[in-house]
Amino acid sequence: QSWLATHSSIEPTAQKYSDALLVLDELGQVDGKVVGDIVYMLANEKGKARNTPDKGNRKITTWREIFITDGEITLEAKMAEAGKKPKAGQEIRMSHIRADAGKGLGVFDTLHSFSDGSALSRHLVSMVQQYHGTAGLAFVEWL
């Protein structure tokens, strides 16, 4: 899923991935003004309270999940673009983890005979797409 979305459109995405892992791609695409609020919302596992047209209360969207994101920018740097500084609670809910294995190959320790990290990454994506759910089906059959 992409960070290139409005604050309110993240809610149904979060609900869709309830009881699963939500991976948000490229932190640099979200508006620095709202990213801190989105981090709180995702980690607190519920959406914004809203009224109905007749002034009643709509059911609040909820979910259960963890989320991760990637990007060439930290939460602190993204919020700084909008003149904001992250609160400790936001930084704890979305910790910055450098993804470099220290071998000059980015996140990889070895390329396993692939020409570069991009080729290995494309292969891994292809294998996930091909075999996703295989173990789950075998497990259900075993049950």
Tab-separated table of C-alpha atoms in Angstrom:
chain	number	residue	atom	x	y	z
A	1	GLN	CA	0.000	0.000	0.000
A	2	SER	CA	1.127	3.546	-0.562
A	3	TRP	CA	1.474	6.518	1.749
A	4	LEU	CA	0.181	8.562	-1.205
A	5	ALA	CA	-3.287	8.869	0.305
A	6	THR	CA	-5.415	11.207	2.338
A	7	HIS	CA	-5.598	10.907	6.103
A	8	SER	CA	-9.162	9.548	5.976
A	9	SER	CA	-8.437	7.058	3.170
A	10	ILE	CA	-5.841	5.329	5.349
A	11	GLU	CA	-8.628	4.191	7.729
A	12	PRO	CA	-10.327	1.718	5.341
A	13	THR	CA	-6.889	0.495	4.271
A	14	ALA	CA	-5.999	-0.188	7.902
A	15	GLN	CA	-9.313	-1.979	8.434
A	16	LYS	CA	-8.749	-4.064	5.291
A	17	TYR	CA	-5.444	-5.303	6.745
A	18	SER	CA	-6.850	-5.986	10.213
A	19	ASP	CA	-5.240	-9.052	11.823
A	20	ALA	CA	-2.403	-8.775	9.313
A	21	LEU	CA	0.658	-6.698	8.554
A	22	LEU	CA	0.101	-3.333	6.851
A	23	VAL	CA	3.124	-2.303	4.792
A	24	LEU	CA	3.075	1.332	3.695
A	25	ASP	CA	5.480	2.173	0.902
A	26	GLU	CA	7.538	5.356	0.697
A	27	LEU	CA	7.085	7.637	3.675
A	28	GLY	CA	8.257	10.535	1.517
A	29	GLN	CA	4.905	10.616	-0.291
A	30	VAL	CA	2.720	11.486	2.711
A	31	ASP	CA	2.025	15.067	3.748
A	32	GLY	CA	4.298	16.038	6.644
A	33	LYS	CA	1.404	17.953	8.234
A	34	VAL	CA	-0.655	14.788	8.830
A	35	VAL	CA	1.850	11.947	9.097
A	36	GLY	CA	2.154	12.226	12.890
A	37	ASP	CA	-1.621	12.006	13.295
A	38	ILE	CA	-1.711	8.991	10.973
A	39	VAL	CA	0.990	7.255	13.014
A	40	TYR	CA	-1.046	7.742	16.191
A	41	MET	CA	-4.234	6.570	14.448
A	42	LEU	CA	-2.640	3.404	13.036
A	43	ALA	CA	-0.967	2.480	16.318
A	44	ASN	CA	-4.097	3.220	18.366
A	45	GLU	CA	-6.054	0.920	16.029
A	46	LYS	CA	-9.084	3.127	15.511
A	47	GLY	CA	-10.201	5.839	13.154
A	48	LYS	CA	-11.617	9.266	13.706
A	49	ALA	CA	-15.011	9.742	15.373
A	50	ARG	CA	-17.521	11.238	12.926
A	51	ASN	CA	-21.132	12.388	12.942
A	52	THR	CA	-23.895	11.269	10.608
A	53	PRO	CA	-25.802	13.939	8.639
A	54	ASP	CA	-28.511	13.950	11.321
A	55	LYS	CA	-25.915	14.628	14.080
A	56	GLY	CA	-25.773	11.035	15.277
A	57	ASN	CA	-22.512	9.156	15.730
A	58	ARG	CA	-21.100	6.891	13.052
A	59	LYS	CA	-19.482	3.651	14.099
A	60	ILE	CA	-15.762	4.205	14.584
A	61	THR	CA	-13.573	2.167	12.240
A	62	THR	CA	-11.284	-0.201	14.158
A	63	TRP	CA	-8.582	-2.735	13.286
A	64	ARG	CA	-5.896	-4.900	14.857
A	65	GLU	CA	-2.525	-4.845	13.169
A	66	ILE	CA	1.044	-3.781	13.096
A	67	PHE	CA	2.405	-1.564	10.386
A	68	ILE	CA	5.784	-0.881	8.877
A	69	THR	CA	6.946	1.552	6.267
A	70	ASP	CA	9.948	2.290	4.131
A	71	GLY	CA	11.463	5.395	2.652
A	72	GLU	CA	14.589	7.446	2.328
A	73	ILE	CA	13.362	9.830	5.021
A	74	THR	CA	12.723	9.534	8.737
A	75	LEU	CA	9.500	10.498	10.489
A	76	GLU	CA	11.358	13.400	12.086
A	77	ALA	CA	12.593	14.706	8.705
A	78	LYS	CA	9.176	14.279	7.097
A	79	MET	CA	7.412	16.196	9.842
A	80	ALA	CA	10.145	18.880	9.741
A	81	GLU	CA	9.160	19.576	6.107
A	82	ALA	CA	5.866	20.878	7.531
A	83	GLY	CA	7.537	22.735	10.404
A	84	LYS	CA	6.548	20.071	12.924
A	85	LYS	CA	8.530	17.987	15.380
A	86	PRO	CA	7.475	14.434	16.297
A	87	LYS	CA	6.339	13.692	19.807
A	88	ALA	CA	7.992	10.861	21.722
A	89	GLY	CA	4.819	8.773	21.375
A	90	GLN	CA	4.918	9.066	17.602
A	91	GLU	CA	8.582	8.077	17.438
A	92	ILE	CA	7.976	5.068	19.694
A	93	ARG	CA	4.990	3.948	17.602
A	94	MET	CA	7.012	4.233	14.377
A	95	SER	CA	10.643	3.631	15.225
A	96	HIS	CA	13.384	4.405	12.727
A	97	ILE	CA	15.411	1.296	11.928
A	98	ARG	CA	18.304	1.659	9.502
A	99	ALA	CA	18.150	-1.109	6.931
A	100	ASP	CA	21.762	-1.644	5.959
A	101	ALA	CA	23.414	-4.988	6.585
A	102	GLY	CA	26.859	-3.327	6.459
A	103	LYS	CA	28.129	-5.284	3.461
A	104	GLY	CA	27.602	-2.587	0.828
A	105	LEU	CA	24.501	-4.436	-0.407
A	106	GLY	CA	21.779	-2.502	1.379
A	107	VAL	CA	19.515	-4.843	3.346
A	108	PHE	CA	21.195	-7.970	1.973
A	109	ASP	CA	24.210	-9.806	3.391
A	110	THR	CA	24.744	-11.687	0.142
A	111	LEU	CA	23.286	-11.566	-3.361
A	112	HIS	CA	22.933	-15.368	-3.732
A	113	SER	CA	24.349	-15.323	-7.299
A	114	PHE	CA	22.144	-12.401	-8.444
A	115	SER	CA	23.851	-9.509	-10.220
A	116	ASP	CA	22.701	-6.851	-7.755
A	117	GLY	CA	20.271	-6.138	-4.922
A	118	SER	CA	17.533	-5.066	-7.324
A	119	ALA	CA	17.635	-8.405	-9.168
A	120	LEU	CA	17.509	-10.338	-5.884
A	121	SER	CA	14.622	-8.184	-4.670
A	122	ARG	CA	12.637	-8.763	-7.896
A	123	HIS	CA	13.223	-12.516	-7.544
A	124	LEU	CA	11.998	-12.498	-3.930
A	125	VAL	CA	8.857	-10.574	-4.909
A	126	SER	CA	8.206	-13.082	-7.700
A	127	MET	CA	8.600	-16.038	-5.326
A	128	VAL	CA	6.282	-14.461	-2.736
A	129	GLN	CA	3.651	-13.894	-5.417
A	130	GLN	CA	3.982	-17.467	-6.659
A	131	TYR	CA	4.036	-19.252	-3.306
A	132	HIS	CA	2.009	-16.939	-1.039
A	133	GLY	CA	-0.421	-19.005	1.032
A	134	THR	CA	1.120	-22.383	0.160
A	135	ALA	CA	2.037	-23.282	3.729
A	136	GLY	CA	-1.330	-22.040	4.992
A	137	LEU	CA	-3.257	-24.336	2.660
A	138	ALA	CA	-1.104	-27.326	3.624
A	139	PHE	CA	-1.640	-26.534	7.294
A	140	VAL	CA	-5.431	-26.357	6.883
A	141	GLU	CA	-5.406	-29.667	4.989
A	142	TRP	CA	-3.350	-31.208	7.797
A	143	LEU	CA	-5.898	-30.023	10.369
